């Protein structure tokens, strides 16, 4: 019998890929690699954690609740929903210099800005200055799309309608004299928001674009009246409005109101007595919410947050502990192959 | 053996239940000529044309039909429902999120199926339009194949393929026969003879043929290729003549005409009614164990999904009980919503939650699993090691659904002939009345009663004995269905019968017959050819003897014998019968039965295949009776088979024993090595064969299925004759159980060398008795349980004397026993088809018995030895890959969706999605899909060489161990843990703090607050990285592809996010993601928390891995470690057995074993390897060495450890 020696046409390709022999790196998670790795990661994390923790501790935060449920509070008088244009004053004092720049926030609790029904109730096109949507706002805006006489609401929707409308004025009491602490309201919203995402309609004067529309039901003035002094902060690109329109992730939130970094206060708020004048408009008691104001300064890693530092410390130490445990296991049940 | 057709017959008739009783018949008018008036009036039926339609769709119905087909799948339907719900109700996520992936999946599948169907259309057209020659009005005309009608007379020339099922009318050969190969139908390349109707065979020109006036009555088409009954009525001289038609007259579509110049035949079944078309039925779907687990998990996840939705809906209404929470002044409902009934609102909410969480069951999982299976099966096709040069064949994958099942096999059922053995028959000896004749290789027409091998039982043969001897030789020369193929050119491969003369060789569907006829040739009697129904034999004196063949009682596996009735030149009529000893001896009335029987048994023990030959002289009266019996049976339209069998039974009796033949079938290359590996891999190997016990058990010993120390338990008719079945069974089970009761301690080591194992031999008859359902009383029903119990404790079982259906029965019995083990059946012949289809995995061997097994199998391999790589390497890999794929998919979707569930608690259960639509849509499609797909295609946790060398690694994955509920729970728990870490990590960073971008990097004194989308994006970023890194941690085999895909996916995610947030997309009606990702990246704390959260998520899994690896390493892990240490050279020289997990005890005795071990250097290694080797020796102090095998001789150890291929052949 003669066997024909020739390459069969059906023979599979003999390449590294088809024969599953591609060169490969074959790492194994063995104790020898993982233990030193864990020690290194652990130490690095502890280092970062310590840094974060110290930075975070240096950040000063002053938080004042002004809901007014407390009888002693000056704002108690404003809790009655029938009171209009109520103004109350909060006094507080600062012992040491509150290092600047100081950020001034208002905070709300139990306020579900992340509620879906609330969140979808807005019209992006309208806020982009699209006049077609002025006449006919998106149906997403319901129930704040048209008023009772079927006029379109601009800006429509729940989010815009519920714009936070308490206003604050801060005075430093120096020798019984009330000195206004100047607030800076620029750059508190995202740069991209007031330059790209939100646009006023291309109409001058701005007011004309809003003919035939009504302001949101809750509002006392129209959107083009938010800041007469500065056209770049008026209408849809008003920064307070933009800050509000960016929905908070969680039901208890703070939003940036102003920065204090001007005139005598570039270095922060000096020690002393202060008085905060609040025009109290925003009702929160119906849903058991609270209102507060917060003064805080920031570091390179943002605002005060002990959690991140502590978490780093905990995970770092866990890594180290784990490596020790593994070392014990390894020493006790050591395998010859690891020599 | 030529027993295969009947198997197929039974098999196919099983498929078409009910058709057996189909009395309906059809009448065909040849050349469309009406029968003469006065004959029974037939109603002319309408028959389909000869168009073959294998395509499923037409251009018009493609879209609706394909959609319907696709949405019939539960998964697709589920996603469609989700999509529709999203369209109808006001849901949290846009319908795009589920519509797009669904659309993608459906489109890809539709394109694939459309393309396949287009190919089918093309193939159909090619077939339907090919020209055929039809006789019309006395002329041959050309027609397109599809226009062929029933009743047309077709003219076919040599090497043409039949265009439809035809009844042969006449052929160019004088005897009215033609030769046909059915290679493309059932793979049998042998030439089969078909016969023309006796009364029409003389019509040889087109004019003559068109003058035939006849009708054919036959059954309606059925799919059995080998079954046909019909009748032809020929109207010659007013008097109609009826003749029987059988499968020997029926030429099947797809078969090819050979060795015959031309034929005329009439079409009776056309188009989709041809037997070939009827046989293209889809096979039953087999589902793998992994798929079953996957479905179980799916149900669990569906329950989780529904309960999540219910919990959230319920909590939502509890929480909303306070109207101020439900509808605070700043978030009022619309009037329409207020008026909606609370129940409708609750139901809508429930649906909305379902939609929100539906991603937990991803569409892409099904697609990925399917792609993995489809693409992965190419590695089997491509495997060069499974390519057989001799056959020029590579492995074939008929279904890719079962790849991973190859890694789960617990029982292997193998055929013997052609599977374990080569099915390459060689004539060894024959025995006539006790005289043994051994042909010598070079002995031309000369009787050589092998001088030293002759077994002189009787005195030297006298003149009388010489007659008997010649009668025997003639009998063997005549009693067969071998054909002679004459070939003009001398082909080097074929055997020439006569040097110098025109070269010719024998062809038969049974290799035994060829071996016998060739053996006779070497003993002096040469079968020349069959001509004009005469067989010609060249006898010892170089004279031609002619015998007229009167009848052929063909072989079938029930009778296990065949006969011919011939008339010699002197006029005497003989019946020669050849068959298995068990079917011949009971019918023998005289002859030297004892001597022959002794020789037959002796040969059987040697592992030879034996056949007995007997004859009977028929007197003219007897012959008349025989003719009468046969013709009556043959004419029957119904139950012809049974009637024939009865007739055969009456004819084949009162035989005179002549002698026996012995044919050797050599073991296949490396068969023993393969069986040994399968044993070591923890599989139980059963041999199921139709052969007799002695032959089969000899093969079993040779193939190391039984070892020298195997204790053989017999459950055969011989034993049950002495004792009742009941007693035998109880006896055996007592033996087995007593033994195991005492051995449990030692056997726990898991290695089979050190204790006697059991081998069971059972034969078909006893098996029937065991399996018989309980008739008398209740206890007989227990036999099956008892039998199973015994089998479970035997490492090897041999079932001999099995009918093909019994093979399937056994497989079924084991399959349905209470452990539900995974079974694999492997065989090469049509008689194995039933078990191949019954077993979980069916493997066909590309043997000499045609392609039946290959066509019906799930996988086909060229040789038995390839089973080793198929199971131990491919099966193992696929199992590891698929199980990781499944677990990982569920894991990554838990991690994906659980934070969204948690978020509901913080957003007033308002179905607010945590992630943006784009992220929800693309998470499973693109961010995390490719790494796991590539992992599941190319992961190799251990090198293939090691897997092959150490079969016991297979045990590590036995019983679906990677998909056990415990590991499923681990993965799910890990997923939930990760989800909690991600969500609450982000939560504490956002909650009540000024987690902001201070923007000081860009402009001084600005600060920006983050909103809910940043929160979601932060969680999502951590999610994508964690999930990808988790896979990276599990990857053991990092090729450049893995690097590319893993890092590429992460990069893609980042680039996509930058793009998605970097542009005001004009087609979107919302811009909520604008600059969110960039702003997040500009924040230091975000970076720090991303790093922290990823680390925290991965930490426990890494710790678990390291600790488990150190404390409770599996064999796999030990070997990985060792392989790593020796930089991949482990596979070449290390005794892997030493790495096996052993109870840690007693180091002393092991030391001594090491010394012994050192005294047997395994191989002469290169010096470098030797150094490595000694290092190894030192290290073995710490782990137990394999207990020495009982045979402590060096060469055996070689084969056990070094993998040297020592092969014992019979």
Tab-separated table of N, CA and C in Angstrom, chain B residues 524-577:
chain	number	residue	atom	x	y	z
B	524	UNK	N	-7.110	-20.104	-2.716
B	524	UNK	CA	-7.172	-20.787	-3.991
B	524	UNK	C	-8.468	-20.627	-4.739
B	525	UNK	N	-9.493	-20.117	-4.092
B	525	UNK	CA	-10.747	-19.953	-4.803
B	525	UNK	C	-11.003	-18.476	-5.030
B	526	UNK	N	-11.077	-18.066	-6.264
B	526	UNK	CA	-11.226	-16.651	-6.544
B	526	UNK	C	-12.613	-16.383	-7.097
B	527	UNK	N	-13.274	-15.460	-6.483
B	527	UNK	CA	-14.568	-15.028	-6.990
B	527	UNK	C	-14.293	-14.031	-8.096
B	528	UNK	N	-14.793	-14.316	-9.270
B	528	UNK	CA	-14.457	-13.454	-10.399
B	528	UNK	C	-15.472	-12.340	-10.593
B	529	UNK	N	-16.703	-12.702	-10.782
B	529	UNK	CA	-17.701	-11.668	-11.037
B	529	UNK	C	-19.080	-12.312	-11.053
B	530	UNK	N	-20.058	-11.474	-11.137
B	530	UNK	CA	-21.407	-11.960	-11.344
B	530	UNK	C	-21.854	-11.490	-12.713
B	531	UNK	N	-22.263	-12.435	-13.521
B	531	UNK	CA	-22.633	-12.063	-14.882
B	531	UNK	C	-23.872	-12.863	-15.266
B	532	UNK	N	-24.860	-12.205	-15.790
B	532	UNK	CA	-26.100	-12.845	-16.216
B	532	UNK	C	-26.663	-13.733	-15.113
B	533	UNK	N	-26.719	-13.220	-13.924
B	533	UNK	CA	-27.169	-13.941	-12.736
B	533	UNK	C	-26.417	-15.249	-12.533
B	534	UNK	N	-25.190	-15.252	-13.015
B	534	UNK	CA	-24.312	-16.372	-12.691
B	534	UNK	C	-23.101	-15.836	-11.959
B	535	UNK	N	-22.719	-16.524	-10.924
B	535	UNK	CA	-21.484	-16.144	-10.243
B	535	UNK	C	-20.376	-17.017	-10.786
B	536	UNK	N	-19.234	-16.407	-11.021
B	536	UNK	CA	-18.128	-17.167	-11.580
B	536	UNK	C	-17.000	-17.272	-10.586
B	537	UNK	N	-16.516	-18.460	-10.431
B	537	UNK	CA	-15.444	-18.711	-9.470
B	537	UNK	C	-14.292	-19.365	-10.202
B	538	UNK	N	-13.110	-18.919	-9.889
B	538	UNK	CA	-11.923	-19.565	-10.431
B	538	UNK	C	-11.425	-20.521	-9.358
B	539	UNK	N	-11.452	-21.797	-9.646
B	539	UNK	CA	-11.075	-22.718	-8.574
B	539	UNK	C	-9.579	-22.977	-8.567
B	540	UNK	N	-9.181	-23.896	-7.693
B	540	UNK	CA	-7.747	-24.133	-7.507
B	540	UNK	C	-7.036	-24.533	-8.793
B	541	UNK	N	-7.798	-25.214	-9.636
B	541	UNK	CA	-7.157	-25.698	-10.856
B	541	UNK	C	-7.285	-24.691	-11.982
B	542	UNK	N	-7.521	-23.427	-11.615
B	542	UNK	CA	-7.646	-22.362	-12.589
B	542	UNK	C	-8.777	-22.623	-13.577
B	543	UNK	N	-9.790	-23.319	-13.103
B	543	UNK	CA	-10.949	-23.514	-13.971
B	543	UNK	C	-12.083	-22.622	-13.473
B	544	UNK	N	-12.872	-22.121	-14.406
B	544	UNK	CA	-13.989	-21.259	-14.037
B	544	UNK	C	-15.215	-22.115	-13.766
B	545	UNK	N	-15.755	-21.941	-12.588
B	545	UNK	CA	-17.007	-22.623	-12.271
B	545	UNK	C	-18.119	-21.596	-12.291
B	546	UNK	N	-19.259	-21.951	-12.828
B	546	UNK	CA	-20.372	-21.015	-12.901
B	546	UNK	C	-21.549	-21.520	-12.062
B	547	UNK	N	-22.088	-20.636	-11.278
B	547	UNK	CA	-23.251	-20.988	-10.459
B	547	UNK	C	-24.352	-20.002	-10.764
B	548	UNK	N	-25.530	-20.542	-10.972
B	548	UNK	CA	-26.643	-19.633	-11.223
B	548	UNK	C	-27.224	-19.186	-9.887
B	549	UNK	N	-27.309	-17.917	-9.708
B	549	UNK	CA	-27.862	-17.402	-8.454
B	549	UNK	C	-29.377	-17.391	-8.573
B	550	UNK	N	-30.009	-18.147	-7.709
B	550	UNK	CA	-31.462	-18.210	-7.779
B	550	UNK	C	-32.102	-17.199	-6.837
B	551	UNK	N	-31.630	-17.180	-5.629
B	551	UNK	CA	-32.189	-16.235	-4.658
B	551	UNK	C	-31.078	-15.718	-3.750
B	552	UNK	N	-31.231	-14.532	-3.305
B	552	UNK	CA	-30.336	-14.010	-2.259
B	552	UNK	C	-31.204	-13.625	-1.064
B	553	UNK	N	-30.960	-14.279	0.042
B	553	UNK	CA	-31.708	-13.947	1.258
B	553	UNK	C	-30.823	-12.988	2.039
B	554	UNK	N	-31.042	-11.732	1.820
B	554	UNK	CA	-30.031	-10.759	2.244
B	554	UNK	C	-29.929	-10.658	3.768
B	555	UNK	N	-28.833	-10.032	4.156
B	555	UNK	CA	-28.493	-9.960	5.576
B	555	UNK	C	-29.408	-8.992	6.315
B	556	UNK	N	-29.768	-9.336	7.500
B	556	UNK	CA	-30.294	-8.304	8.390
B	556	UNK	C	-29.876	-8.602	9.814
B	557	UNK	N	-29.926	-7.555	10.611
B	557	UNK	CA	-29.293	-7.671	11.925
B	557	UNK	C	-30.155	-8.453	12.907
B	558	UNK	N	-31.388	-8.717	12.554
B	558	UNK	CA	-32.200	-9.524	13.456
B	558	UNK	C	-31.861	-11.002	13.266
B	559	UNK	N	-31.838	-11.404	12.000
B	559	UNK	CA	-31.469	-12.797	11.719
B	559	UNK	C	-29.995	-13.033	11.955
B	560	UNK	N	-29.199	-12.024	11.704
B	560	UNK	CA	-27.743	-12.094	11.804
B	560	UNK	C	-27.158	-13.172	10.887
B	561	UNK	N	-27.743	-13.366	9.747
B	561	UNK	CA	-27.179	-14.317	8.780
B	561	UNK	C	-27.706	-13.950	7.402
B	562	UNK	N	-27.053	-14.490	6.397
B	562	UNK	CA	-27.569	-14.324	5.049
B	562	UNK	C	-27.392	-15.642	4.295
B	563	UNK	N	-28.174	-15.788	3.237
B	563	UNK	CA	-28.074	-17.025	2.468
B	563	UNK	C	-28.152	-16.719	0.989
B	564	UNK	N	-27.608	-17.648	0.214
B	564	UNK	CA	-27.843	-17.606	-1.222
B	564	UNK	C	-28.320	-18.995	-1.643
B	565	UNK	N	-29.131	-19.009	-2.650
B	565	UNK	CA	-29.527	-20.294	-3.232
B	565	UNK	C	-28.975	-20.310	-4.649
B	566	UNK	N	-28.122	-21.290	-4.934
B	566	UNK	CA	-27.482	-21.339	-6.250
B	566	UNK	C	-27.714	-22.711	-6.892
B	567	UNK	N	-27.618	-22.686	-8.178
B	567	UNK	CA	-27.676	-23.950	-8.905
B	567	UNK	C	-26.315	-24.147	-9.560
B	568	UNK	N	-25.706	-25.314	-9.276
B	568	UNK	CA	-24.398	-25.532	-9.891
B	568	UNK	C	-24.595	-25.994	-11.328
B	569	UNK	N	-23.453	-26.103	-11.971
B	569	UNK	CA	-23.509	-26.498	-13.371
B	569	UNK	C	-24.116	-27.901	-13.518
B	570	UNK	N	-23.965	-28.709	-12.435
B	570	UNK	CA	-24.527	-30.051	-12.496
B	570	UNK	C	-26.022	-30.051	-12.256
B	571	UNK	N	-26.568	-28.932	-11.850
B	571	UNK	CA	-28.007	-28.854	-11.707
B	571	UNK	C	-28.507	-28.960	-10.274
B	572	UNK	N	-27.593	-29.320	-9.363
B	572	UNK	CA	-28.060	-29.401	-7.984
B	572	UNK	C	-28.279	-27.989	-7.444
B	573	UNK	N	-29.245	-27.894	-6.545
B	573	UNK	CA	-29.533	-26.589	-5.939
B	573	UNK	C	-29.052	-26.604	-4.489
B	574	UNK	N	-28.230	-25.613	-4.163
B	574	UNK	CA	-27.697	-25.517	-2.807
B	574	UNK	C	-28.171	-24.238	-2.155
B	575	UNK	N	-28.346	-24.317	-0.875
B	575	UNK	CA	-28.523	-23.088	-0.095
B	575	UNK	C	-27.292	-22.964	0.773
B	576	UNK	N	-26.576	-21.857	0.616
B	576	UNK	CA	-25.436	-21.597	1.489
B	576	UNK	C	-25.821	-20.513	2.473
B	577	UNK	N	-25.479	-20.766	3.696
B	577	UNK	CA	-25.883	-19.800	4.723
B	577	UNK	C	-24.663	-19.430	5.539
